[in-house]
Short mmCIF file of C-alpha atoms in Angstrom, two decimals:
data_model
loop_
_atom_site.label_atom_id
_atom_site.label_comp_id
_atom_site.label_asym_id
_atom_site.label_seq_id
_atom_site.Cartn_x
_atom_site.Cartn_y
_atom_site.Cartn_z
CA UNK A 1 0.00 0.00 0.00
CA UNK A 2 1.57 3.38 -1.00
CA UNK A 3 0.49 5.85 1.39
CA UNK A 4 -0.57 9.47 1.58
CA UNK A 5 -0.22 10.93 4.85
CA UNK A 6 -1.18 14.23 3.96
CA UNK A 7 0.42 17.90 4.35
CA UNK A 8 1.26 17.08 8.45
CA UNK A 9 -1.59 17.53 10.85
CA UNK A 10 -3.88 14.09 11.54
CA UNK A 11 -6.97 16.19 10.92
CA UNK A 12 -5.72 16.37 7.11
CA UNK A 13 -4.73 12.10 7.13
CA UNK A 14 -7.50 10.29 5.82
CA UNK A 15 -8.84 6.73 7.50
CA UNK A 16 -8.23 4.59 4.80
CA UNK A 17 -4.56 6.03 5.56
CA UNK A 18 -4.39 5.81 8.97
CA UNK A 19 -5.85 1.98 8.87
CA UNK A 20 -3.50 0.85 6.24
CA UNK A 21 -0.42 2.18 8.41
CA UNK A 22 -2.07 0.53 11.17
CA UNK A 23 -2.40 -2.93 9.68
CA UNK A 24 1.05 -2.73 8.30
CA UNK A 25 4.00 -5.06 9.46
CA UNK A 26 6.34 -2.55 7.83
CA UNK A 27 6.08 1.10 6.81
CA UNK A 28 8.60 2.03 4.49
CA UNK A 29 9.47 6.20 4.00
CA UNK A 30 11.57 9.09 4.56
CA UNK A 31 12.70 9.37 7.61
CA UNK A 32 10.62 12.76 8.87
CA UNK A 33 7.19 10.90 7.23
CA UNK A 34 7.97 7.85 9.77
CA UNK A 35 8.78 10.34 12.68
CA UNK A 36 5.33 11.52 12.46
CA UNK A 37 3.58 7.98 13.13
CA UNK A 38 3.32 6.26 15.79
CA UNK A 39 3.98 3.15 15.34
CA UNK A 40 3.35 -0.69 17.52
CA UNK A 41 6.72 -2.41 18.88
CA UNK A 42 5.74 -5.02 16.33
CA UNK A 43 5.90 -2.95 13.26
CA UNK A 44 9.06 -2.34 11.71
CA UNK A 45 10.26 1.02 10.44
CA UNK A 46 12.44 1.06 7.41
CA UNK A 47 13.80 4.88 6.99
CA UNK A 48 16.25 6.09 3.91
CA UNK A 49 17.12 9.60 2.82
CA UNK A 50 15.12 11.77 0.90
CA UNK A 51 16.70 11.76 -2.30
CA UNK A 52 16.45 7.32 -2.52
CA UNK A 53 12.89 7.14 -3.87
CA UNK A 54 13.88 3.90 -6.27
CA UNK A 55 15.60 2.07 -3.35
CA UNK A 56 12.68 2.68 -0.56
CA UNK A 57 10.23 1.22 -3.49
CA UNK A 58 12.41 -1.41 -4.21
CA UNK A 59 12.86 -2.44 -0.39
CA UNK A 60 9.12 -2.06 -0.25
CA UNK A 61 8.44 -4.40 -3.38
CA UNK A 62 10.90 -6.86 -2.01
CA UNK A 63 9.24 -7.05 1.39
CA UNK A 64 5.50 -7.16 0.13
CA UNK A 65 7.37 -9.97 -2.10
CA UNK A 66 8.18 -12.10 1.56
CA UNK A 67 4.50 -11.32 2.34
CA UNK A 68 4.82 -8.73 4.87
CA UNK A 69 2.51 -6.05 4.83
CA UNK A 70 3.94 -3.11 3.62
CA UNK A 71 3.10 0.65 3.87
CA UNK A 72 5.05 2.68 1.80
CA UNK A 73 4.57 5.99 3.13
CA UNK A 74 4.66 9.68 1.40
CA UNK A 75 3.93 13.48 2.72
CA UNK A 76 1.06 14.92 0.54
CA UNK A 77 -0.43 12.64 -1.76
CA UNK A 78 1.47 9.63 -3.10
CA UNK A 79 0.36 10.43 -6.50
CA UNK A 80 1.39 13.85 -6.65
CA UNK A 81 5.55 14.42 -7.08
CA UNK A 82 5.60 11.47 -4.65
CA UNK A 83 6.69 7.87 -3.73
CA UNK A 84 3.67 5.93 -5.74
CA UNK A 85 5.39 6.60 -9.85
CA UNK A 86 9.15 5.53 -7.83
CA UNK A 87 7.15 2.16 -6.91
CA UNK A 88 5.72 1.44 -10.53
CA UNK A 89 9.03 2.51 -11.99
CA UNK A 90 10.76 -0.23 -9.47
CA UNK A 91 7.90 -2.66 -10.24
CA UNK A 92 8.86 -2.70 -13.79
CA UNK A 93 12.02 -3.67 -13.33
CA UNK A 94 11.29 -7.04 -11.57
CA UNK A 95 8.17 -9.36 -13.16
CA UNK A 96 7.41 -11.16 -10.02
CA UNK A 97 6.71 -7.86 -8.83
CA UNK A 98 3.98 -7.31 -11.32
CA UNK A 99 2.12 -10.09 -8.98
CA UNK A 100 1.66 -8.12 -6.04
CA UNK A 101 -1.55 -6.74 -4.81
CA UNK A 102 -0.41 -2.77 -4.99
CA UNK A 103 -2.56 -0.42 -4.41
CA UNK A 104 -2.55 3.67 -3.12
CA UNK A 105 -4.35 5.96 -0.71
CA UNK A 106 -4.40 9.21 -1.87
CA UNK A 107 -3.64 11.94 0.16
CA UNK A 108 -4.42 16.05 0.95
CA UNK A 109 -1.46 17.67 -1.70
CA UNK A 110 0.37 20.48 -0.09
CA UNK A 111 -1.34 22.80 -3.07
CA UNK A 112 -4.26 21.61 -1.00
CA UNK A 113 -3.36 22.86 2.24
CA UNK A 114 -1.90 26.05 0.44
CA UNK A 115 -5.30 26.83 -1.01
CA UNK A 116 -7.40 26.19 1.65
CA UNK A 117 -5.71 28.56 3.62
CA UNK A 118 -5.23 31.40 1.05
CA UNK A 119 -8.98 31.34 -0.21
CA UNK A 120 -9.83 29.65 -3.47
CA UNK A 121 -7.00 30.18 -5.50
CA UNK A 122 -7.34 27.16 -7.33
CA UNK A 123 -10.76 27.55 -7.80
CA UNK A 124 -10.63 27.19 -11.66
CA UNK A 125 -8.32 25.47 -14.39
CA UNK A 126 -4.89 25.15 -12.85
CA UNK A 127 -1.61 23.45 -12.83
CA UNK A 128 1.28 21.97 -11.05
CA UNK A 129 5.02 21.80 -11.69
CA UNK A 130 7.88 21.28 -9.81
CA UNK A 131 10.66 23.12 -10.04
CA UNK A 132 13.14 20.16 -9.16
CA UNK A 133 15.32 19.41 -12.07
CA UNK A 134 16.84 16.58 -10.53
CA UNK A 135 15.35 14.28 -12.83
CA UNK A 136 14.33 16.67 -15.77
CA UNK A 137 16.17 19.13 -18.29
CA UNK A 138 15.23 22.42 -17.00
CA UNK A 139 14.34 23.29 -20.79
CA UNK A 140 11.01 21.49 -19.98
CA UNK A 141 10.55 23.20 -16.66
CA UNK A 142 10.96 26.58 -18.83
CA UNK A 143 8.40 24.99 -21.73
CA UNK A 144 5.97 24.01 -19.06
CA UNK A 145 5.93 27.73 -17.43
CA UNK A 146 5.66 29.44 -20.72
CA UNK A 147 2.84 26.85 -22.09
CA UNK A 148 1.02 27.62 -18.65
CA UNK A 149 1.70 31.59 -18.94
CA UNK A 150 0.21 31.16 -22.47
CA UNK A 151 -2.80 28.99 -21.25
CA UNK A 152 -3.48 31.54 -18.49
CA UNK A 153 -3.58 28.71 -16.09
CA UNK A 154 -3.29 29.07 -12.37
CA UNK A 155 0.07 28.06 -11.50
CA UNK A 156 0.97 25.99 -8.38
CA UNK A 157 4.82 25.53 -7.98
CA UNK A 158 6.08 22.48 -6.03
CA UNK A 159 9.91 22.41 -4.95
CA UNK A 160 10.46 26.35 -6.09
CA UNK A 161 13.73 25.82 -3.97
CA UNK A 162 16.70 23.39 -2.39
CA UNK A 163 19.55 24.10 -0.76
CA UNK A 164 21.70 23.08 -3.82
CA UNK A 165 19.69 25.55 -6.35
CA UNK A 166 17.89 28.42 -4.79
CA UNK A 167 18.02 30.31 -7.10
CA UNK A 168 15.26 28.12 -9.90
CA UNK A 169 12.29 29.99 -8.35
CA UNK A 170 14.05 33.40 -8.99
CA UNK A 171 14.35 31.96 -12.63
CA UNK A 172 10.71 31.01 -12.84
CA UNK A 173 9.38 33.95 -11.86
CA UNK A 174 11.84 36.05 -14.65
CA UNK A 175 10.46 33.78 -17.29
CA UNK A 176 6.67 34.72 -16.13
CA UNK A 177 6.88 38.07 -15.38
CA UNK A 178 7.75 37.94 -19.21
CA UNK A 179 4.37 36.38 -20.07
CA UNK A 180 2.06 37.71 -17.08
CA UNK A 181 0.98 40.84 -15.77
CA UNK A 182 3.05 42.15 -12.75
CA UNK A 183 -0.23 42.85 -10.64
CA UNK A 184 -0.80 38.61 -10.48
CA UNK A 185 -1.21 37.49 -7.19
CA UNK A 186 1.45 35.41 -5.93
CA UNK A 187 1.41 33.22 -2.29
CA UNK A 188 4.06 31.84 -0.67
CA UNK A 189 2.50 29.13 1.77
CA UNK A 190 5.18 27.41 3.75
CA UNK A 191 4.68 24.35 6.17
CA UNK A 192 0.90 24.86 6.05
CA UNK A 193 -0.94 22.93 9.02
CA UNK A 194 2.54 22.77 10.88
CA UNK A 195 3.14 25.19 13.84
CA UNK A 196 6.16 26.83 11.26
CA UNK A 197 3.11 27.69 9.39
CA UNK A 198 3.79 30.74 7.22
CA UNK A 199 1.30 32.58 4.60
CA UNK A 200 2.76 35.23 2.77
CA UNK A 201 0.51 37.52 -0.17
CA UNK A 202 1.88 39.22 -2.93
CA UNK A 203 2.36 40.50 -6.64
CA UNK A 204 4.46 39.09 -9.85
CA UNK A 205 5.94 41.83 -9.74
CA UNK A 206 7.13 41.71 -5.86
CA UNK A 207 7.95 38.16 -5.51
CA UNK A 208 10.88 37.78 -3.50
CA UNK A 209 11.96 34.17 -4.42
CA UNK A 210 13.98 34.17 -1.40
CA UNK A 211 11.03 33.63 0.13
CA UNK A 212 10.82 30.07 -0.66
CA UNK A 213 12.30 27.09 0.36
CA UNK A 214 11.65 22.72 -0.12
CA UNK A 215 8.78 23.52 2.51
CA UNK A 216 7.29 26.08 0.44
CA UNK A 217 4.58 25.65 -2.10
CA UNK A 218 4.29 29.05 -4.33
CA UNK A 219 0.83 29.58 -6.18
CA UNK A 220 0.31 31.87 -9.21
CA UNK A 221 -2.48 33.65 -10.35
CA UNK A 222 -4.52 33.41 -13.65
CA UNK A 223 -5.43 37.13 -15.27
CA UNK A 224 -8.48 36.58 -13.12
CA UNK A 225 -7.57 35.27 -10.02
CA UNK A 226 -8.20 38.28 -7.40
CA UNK A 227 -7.08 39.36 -3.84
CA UNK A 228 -10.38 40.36 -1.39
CA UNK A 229 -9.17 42.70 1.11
CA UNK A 230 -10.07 42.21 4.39
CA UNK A 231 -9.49 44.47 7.46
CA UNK A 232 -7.01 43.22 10.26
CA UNK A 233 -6.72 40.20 8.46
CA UNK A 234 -4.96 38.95 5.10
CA UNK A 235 -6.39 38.93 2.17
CA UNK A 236 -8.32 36.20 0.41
CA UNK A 237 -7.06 34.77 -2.29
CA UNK A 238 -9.57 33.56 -5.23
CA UNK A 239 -9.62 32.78 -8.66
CA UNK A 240 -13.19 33.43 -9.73
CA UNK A 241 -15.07 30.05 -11.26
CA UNK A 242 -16.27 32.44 -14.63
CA UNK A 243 -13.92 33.69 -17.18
CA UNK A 244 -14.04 36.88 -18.35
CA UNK A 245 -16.97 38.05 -16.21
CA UNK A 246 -15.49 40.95 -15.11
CA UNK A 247 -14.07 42.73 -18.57
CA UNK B 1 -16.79 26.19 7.21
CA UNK B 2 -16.33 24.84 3.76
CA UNK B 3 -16.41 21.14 3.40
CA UNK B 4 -14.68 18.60 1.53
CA UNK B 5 -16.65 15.39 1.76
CA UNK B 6 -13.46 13.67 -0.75
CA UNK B 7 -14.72 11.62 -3.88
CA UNK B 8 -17.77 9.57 -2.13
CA UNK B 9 -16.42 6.66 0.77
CA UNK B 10 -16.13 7.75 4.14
CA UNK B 11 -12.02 6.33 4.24
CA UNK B 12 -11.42 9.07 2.09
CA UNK B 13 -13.33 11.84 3.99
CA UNK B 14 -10.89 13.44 6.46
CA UNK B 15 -10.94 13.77 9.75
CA UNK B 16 -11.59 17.63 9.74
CA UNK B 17 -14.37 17.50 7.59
CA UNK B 18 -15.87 14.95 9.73
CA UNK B 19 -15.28 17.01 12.75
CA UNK B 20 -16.62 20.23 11.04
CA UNK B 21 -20.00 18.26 9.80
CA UNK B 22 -20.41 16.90 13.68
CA UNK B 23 -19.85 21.04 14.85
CA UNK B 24 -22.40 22.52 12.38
CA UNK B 25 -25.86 23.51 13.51
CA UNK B 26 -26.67 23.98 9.25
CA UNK B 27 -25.38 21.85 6.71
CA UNK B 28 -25.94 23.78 3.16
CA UNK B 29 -24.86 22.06 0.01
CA UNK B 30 -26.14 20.16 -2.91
CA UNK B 31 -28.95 17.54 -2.39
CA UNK B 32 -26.80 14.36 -3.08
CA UNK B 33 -23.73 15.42 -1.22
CA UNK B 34 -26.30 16.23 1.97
CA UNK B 35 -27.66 12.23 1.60
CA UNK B 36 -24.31 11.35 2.25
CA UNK B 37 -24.45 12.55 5.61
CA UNK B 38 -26.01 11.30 8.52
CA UNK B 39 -27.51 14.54 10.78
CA UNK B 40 -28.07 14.40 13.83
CA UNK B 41 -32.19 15.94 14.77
CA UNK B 42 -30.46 19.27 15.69
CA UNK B 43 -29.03 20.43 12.48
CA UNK B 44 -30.50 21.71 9.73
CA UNK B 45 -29.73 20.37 6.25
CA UNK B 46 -30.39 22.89 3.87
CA UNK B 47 -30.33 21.15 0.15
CA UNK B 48 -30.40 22.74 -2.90
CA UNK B 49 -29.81 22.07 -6.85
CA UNK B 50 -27.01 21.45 -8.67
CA UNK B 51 -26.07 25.05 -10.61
CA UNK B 52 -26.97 27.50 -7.89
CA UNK B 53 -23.97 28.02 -6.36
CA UNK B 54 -23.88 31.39 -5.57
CA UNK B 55 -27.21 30.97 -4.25
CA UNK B 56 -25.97 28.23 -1.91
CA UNK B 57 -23.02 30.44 -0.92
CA UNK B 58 -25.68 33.81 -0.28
CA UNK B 59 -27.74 31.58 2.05
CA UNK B 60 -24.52 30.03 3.97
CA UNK B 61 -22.78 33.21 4.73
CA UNK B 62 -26.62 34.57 5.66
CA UNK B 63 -26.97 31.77 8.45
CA UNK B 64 -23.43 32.22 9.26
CA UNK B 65 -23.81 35.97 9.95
CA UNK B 66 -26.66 35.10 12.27
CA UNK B 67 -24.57 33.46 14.35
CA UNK B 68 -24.88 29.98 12.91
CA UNK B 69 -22.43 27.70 12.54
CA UNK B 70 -22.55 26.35 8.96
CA UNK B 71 -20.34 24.03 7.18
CA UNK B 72 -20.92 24.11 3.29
CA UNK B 73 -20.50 20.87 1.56
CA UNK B 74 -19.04 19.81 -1.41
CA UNK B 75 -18.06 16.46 -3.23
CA UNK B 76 -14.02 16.19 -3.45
CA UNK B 77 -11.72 19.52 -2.10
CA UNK B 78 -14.01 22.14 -2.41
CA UNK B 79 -11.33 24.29 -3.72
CA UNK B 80 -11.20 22.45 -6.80
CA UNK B 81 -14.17 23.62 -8.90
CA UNK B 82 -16.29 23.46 -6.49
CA UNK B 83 -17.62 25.43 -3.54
CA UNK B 84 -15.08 27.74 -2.46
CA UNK B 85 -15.14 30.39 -4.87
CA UNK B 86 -18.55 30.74 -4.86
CA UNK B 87 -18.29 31.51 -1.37
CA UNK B 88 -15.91 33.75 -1.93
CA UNK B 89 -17.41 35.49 -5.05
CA UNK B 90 -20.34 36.13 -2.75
CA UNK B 91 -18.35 37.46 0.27
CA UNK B 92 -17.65 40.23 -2.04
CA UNK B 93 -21.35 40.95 -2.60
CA UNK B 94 -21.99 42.30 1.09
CA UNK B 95 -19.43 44.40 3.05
CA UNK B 96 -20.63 42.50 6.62
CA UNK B 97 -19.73 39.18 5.28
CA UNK B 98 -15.99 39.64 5.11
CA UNK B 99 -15.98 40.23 8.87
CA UNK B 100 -17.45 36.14 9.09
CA UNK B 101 -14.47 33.69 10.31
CA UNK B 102 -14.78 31.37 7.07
CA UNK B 103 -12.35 28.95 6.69
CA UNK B 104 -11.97 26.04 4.26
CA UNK B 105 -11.53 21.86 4.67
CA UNK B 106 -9.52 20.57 1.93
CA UNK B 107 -10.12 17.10 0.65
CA UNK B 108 -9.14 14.24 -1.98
CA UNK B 109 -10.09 15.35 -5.11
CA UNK B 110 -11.53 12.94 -8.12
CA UNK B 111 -8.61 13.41 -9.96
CA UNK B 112 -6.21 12.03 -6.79
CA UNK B 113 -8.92 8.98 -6.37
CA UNK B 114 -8.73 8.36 -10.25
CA UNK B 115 -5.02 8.36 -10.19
CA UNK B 116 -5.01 6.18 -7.16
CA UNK B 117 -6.69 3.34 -8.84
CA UNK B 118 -5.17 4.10 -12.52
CA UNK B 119 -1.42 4.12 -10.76
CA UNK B 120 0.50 6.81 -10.57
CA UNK B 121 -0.54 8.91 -13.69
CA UNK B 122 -0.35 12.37 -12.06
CA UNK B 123 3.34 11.33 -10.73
CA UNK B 124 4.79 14.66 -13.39
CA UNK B 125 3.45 17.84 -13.93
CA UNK B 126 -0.25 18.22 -14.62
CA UNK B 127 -2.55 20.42 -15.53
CA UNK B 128 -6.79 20.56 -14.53
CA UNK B 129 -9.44 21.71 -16.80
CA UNK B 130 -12.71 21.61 -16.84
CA UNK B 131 -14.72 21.29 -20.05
CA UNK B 132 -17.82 22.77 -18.29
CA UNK B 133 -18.34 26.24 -20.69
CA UNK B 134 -21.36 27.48 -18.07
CA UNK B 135 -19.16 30.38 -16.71
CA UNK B 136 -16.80 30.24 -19.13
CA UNK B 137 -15.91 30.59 -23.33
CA UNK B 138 -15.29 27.53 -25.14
CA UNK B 139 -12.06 29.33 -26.45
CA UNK B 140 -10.51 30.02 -23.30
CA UNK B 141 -11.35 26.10 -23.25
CA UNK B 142 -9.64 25.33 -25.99
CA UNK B 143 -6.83 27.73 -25.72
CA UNK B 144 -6.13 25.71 -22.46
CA UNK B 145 -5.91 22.26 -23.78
CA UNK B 146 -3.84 23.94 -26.40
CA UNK B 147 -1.28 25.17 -24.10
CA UNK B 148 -1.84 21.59 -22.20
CA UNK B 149 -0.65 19.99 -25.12
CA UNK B 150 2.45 22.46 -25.90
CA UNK B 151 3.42 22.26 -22.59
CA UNK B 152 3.38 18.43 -22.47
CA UNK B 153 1.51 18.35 -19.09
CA UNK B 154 -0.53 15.23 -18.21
CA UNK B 155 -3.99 16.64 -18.70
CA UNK B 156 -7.05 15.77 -15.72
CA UNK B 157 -10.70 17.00 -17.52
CA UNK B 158 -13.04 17.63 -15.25
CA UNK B 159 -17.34 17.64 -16.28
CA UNK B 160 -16.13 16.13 -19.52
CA UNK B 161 -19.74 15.84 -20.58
CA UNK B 162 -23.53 17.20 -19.72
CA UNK B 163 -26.39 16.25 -20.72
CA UNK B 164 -26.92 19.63 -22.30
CA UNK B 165 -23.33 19.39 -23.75
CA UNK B 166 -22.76 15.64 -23.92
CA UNK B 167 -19.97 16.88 -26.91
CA UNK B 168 -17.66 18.75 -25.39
CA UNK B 169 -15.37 15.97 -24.41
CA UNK B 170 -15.24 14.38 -28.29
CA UNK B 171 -14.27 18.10 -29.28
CA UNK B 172 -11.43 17.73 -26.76
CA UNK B 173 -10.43 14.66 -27.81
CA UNK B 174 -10.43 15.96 -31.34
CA UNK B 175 -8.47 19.15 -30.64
CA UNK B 176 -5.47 17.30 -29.16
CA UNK B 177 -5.42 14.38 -31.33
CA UNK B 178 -3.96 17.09 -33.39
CA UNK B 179 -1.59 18.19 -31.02
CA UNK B 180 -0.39 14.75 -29.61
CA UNK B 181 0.42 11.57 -30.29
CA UNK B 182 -2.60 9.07 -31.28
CA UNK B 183 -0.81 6.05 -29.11
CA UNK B 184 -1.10 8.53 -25.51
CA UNK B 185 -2.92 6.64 -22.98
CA UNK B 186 -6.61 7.81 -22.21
CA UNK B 187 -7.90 7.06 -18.74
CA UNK B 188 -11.68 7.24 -17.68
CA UNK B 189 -12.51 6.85 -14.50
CA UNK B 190 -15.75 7.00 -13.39
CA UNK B 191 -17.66 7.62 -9.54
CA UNK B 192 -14.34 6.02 -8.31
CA UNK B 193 -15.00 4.97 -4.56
CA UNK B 194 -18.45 4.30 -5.14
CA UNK B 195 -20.38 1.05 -6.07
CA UNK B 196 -21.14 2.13 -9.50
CA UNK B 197 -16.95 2.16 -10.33
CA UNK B 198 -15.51 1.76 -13.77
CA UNK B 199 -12.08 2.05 -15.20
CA UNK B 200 -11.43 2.27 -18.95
CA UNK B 201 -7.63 2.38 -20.25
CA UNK B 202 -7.23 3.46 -23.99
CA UNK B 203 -5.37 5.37 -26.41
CA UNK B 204 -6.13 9.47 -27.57
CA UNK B 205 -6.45 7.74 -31.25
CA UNK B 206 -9.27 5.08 -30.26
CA UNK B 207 -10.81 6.77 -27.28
CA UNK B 208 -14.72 7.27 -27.42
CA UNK B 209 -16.20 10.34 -25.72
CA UNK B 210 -19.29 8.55 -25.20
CA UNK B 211 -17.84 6.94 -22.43
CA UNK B 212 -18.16 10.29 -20.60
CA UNK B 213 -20.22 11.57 -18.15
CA UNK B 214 -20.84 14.02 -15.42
CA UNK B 215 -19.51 11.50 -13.23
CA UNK B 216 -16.63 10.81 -15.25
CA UNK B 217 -12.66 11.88 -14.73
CA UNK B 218 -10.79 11.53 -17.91
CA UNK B 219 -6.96 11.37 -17.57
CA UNK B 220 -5.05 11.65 -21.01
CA UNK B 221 -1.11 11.22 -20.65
CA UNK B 222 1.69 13.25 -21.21
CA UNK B 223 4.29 11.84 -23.64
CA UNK B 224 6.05 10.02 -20.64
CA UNK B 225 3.01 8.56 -19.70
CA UNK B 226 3.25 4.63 -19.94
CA UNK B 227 1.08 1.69 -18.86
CA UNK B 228 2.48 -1.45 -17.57
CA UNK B 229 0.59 -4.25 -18.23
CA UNK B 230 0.17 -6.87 -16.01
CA UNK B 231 -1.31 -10.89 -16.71
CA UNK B 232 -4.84 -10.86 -16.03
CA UNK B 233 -5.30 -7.51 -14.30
CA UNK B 234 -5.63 -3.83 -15.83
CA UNK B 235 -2.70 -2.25 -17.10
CA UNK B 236 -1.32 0.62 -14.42
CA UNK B 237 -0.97 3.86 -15.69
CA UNK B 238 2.16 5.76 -15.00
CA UNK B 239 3.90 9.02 -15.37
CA UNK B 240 7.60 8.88 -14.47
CA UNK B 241 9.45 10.94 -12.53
CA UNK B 242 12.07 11.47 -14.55
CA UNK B 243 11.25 13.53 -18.20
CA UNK B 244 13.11 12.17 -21.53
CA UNK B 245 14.74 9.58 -19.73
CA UNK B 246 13.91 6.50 -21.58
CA UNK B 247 14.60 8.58 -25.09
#
């Protein structure tokens, strides 16, 4: 079972999650997922680095292969920039693998979380990209920005930032500020539903991409997406569900 | 409070929105996400028709700003075409309303449940549309899954067809079989998590739009997209993480 365990808080982890970590004989993940369960003296933890998706799915596969009941677990949604395409990748390279009985529990995305918080930012057509280029030219990153610039999609950025390139959301938001108005909202919603929790509102045109870091998921505007000023309180955040409505 | 109920099973309803349902003295949303409740005699279920959102969102934030405590309900994350901007949208109708403490329950989304089942399909950037042209153009439609296509994204269609418009999703289909390649893998998935589930794997070049309806997700690939097909079982669906890799 690959496993989403949501942004962070237990409010946010669904029951089909928390009953397939609970019937699990091992849960398999990065180490600060595991740290966040807790977990029977007869269940076995398995933790790896961040960076080892194709081993922790192959450790999984080969455990689930000695019948153990495995829980491979993920932040977010598995689905979504997470563990559950490392597992079919590993499962591909190993036909007895094919055999087992995989399946996945989706999970709250942090784009989610972001959202919920900000408004209704993604409350028409949208997208997500991640900024990573470990394992993608970043000539597609910079087609995939421009194609959603030009598609006047809402824009949610995963991994805008690591400590061994900072600077990528910097470069993102020079390519859009190229293609979008400089008056299009931008959030910066770090650690949402953790007590780090940090919501910060602004323009294209303003962005400071030092802003964001791994824990950071940055949202862009459409043209129509909208800030609703409130007083003593931050603005809401919503992209409108018609287009064109107000022009 | 606005609700995520998630796609339909409770295991996929999270424990917030749960908790927010039990807390509400008025429950306002559409009539068939209401039956999935169970109230208690106390609260008020206030159902009401399928397009009227706004009206829905007037009549929460009216019982809201009489010192009721209302969750609004919606099927999936009610940031994701659904409830939230409405509420929103009408917040900005009435000056008193913005003073209201409204906050917002994410929840799994059709597209996560799809991908669950289908495999890891969403595991690269993606992009959500939805085909519905009540509130919006059919070019700003159409411009989208242009820019879907030049941008390589997988591509999640939401209300791919209506009874009113049970066409728009063959126009789709027809658009980006120019724009893509006729051997990309075409996922419909539809009411997944409920009793009536059914997955259909095909190609862009043989995929019928019939298949389509109101309750249907359709998932078309990127050109990573791959399906791995397995001895008497359907094939997963699955969108590496790494881009051009096996090219």
């Amino acid at each position: 079972m690959i496993v989403g365990l949501g942004p962070g808080p237990a409010e946010w982890m669904t029951p089909e999650a928390s009953a397939a970590i609970n019937a699990a004989s091992d849960v398999v993940g990065y180490g600060p997922y595991l740290d966040r369960l807790t977990l029977r003296p007869d269940q076995r933890a398995h933790a790896s680095e961040n960076r080892l998706e194709l081993d922790r799915a192959r450790l999984a596969l080969k455990l689930a292969a000695e019948d153990r009941a495995v829980a491979v677990v993920s932040g977010g949604d598995p689905g979504v920039f997470a563990m559950a395409a490392a597992v079919f990748e590993a499962i591909e390279e190993d036909p007895r693998w094919l055999k087992l009985d995989v399946r996945v529990a989706p999970g709250v995305t942090a784009m989610q979380a972001a959202a919920a918080r900000l408004g209704a930012p993604l409350g028409h057509d949208f997208c997500a990209i991640s900024l990573s280029d470990n394992l993608k030219p970043w000539a597609i990153v910079e087609r995939r920005l421009r194609a959603a610039a030009e598609g006047d999609f809402v824009i949610a950025l995963y991994n805008p930032a690591s400590q061994a390139r900072p600077t990528r959301i910097m470069q993102a938001f020079d390519l859009l500020r190229g293609a979008k108005a400089a008056a299009t909202p931008v959030a910066f919603a770090r650690a949402v539903g953790r007590a780090d929790e940090t919501l910060t509102l602004t323009t294209l045109g303003e962005a400071d991409g030092s802003l964001a870091d791994m824990a950071t998921l940055v949202v862009i505007g459409s043209s129509e997406t909208r800030c609703i000023v409130r007083d003593g309180a931050r603005p809401w955040m919503v992209t409108p569900r018609a287009y064109g409505a107000g022009r």
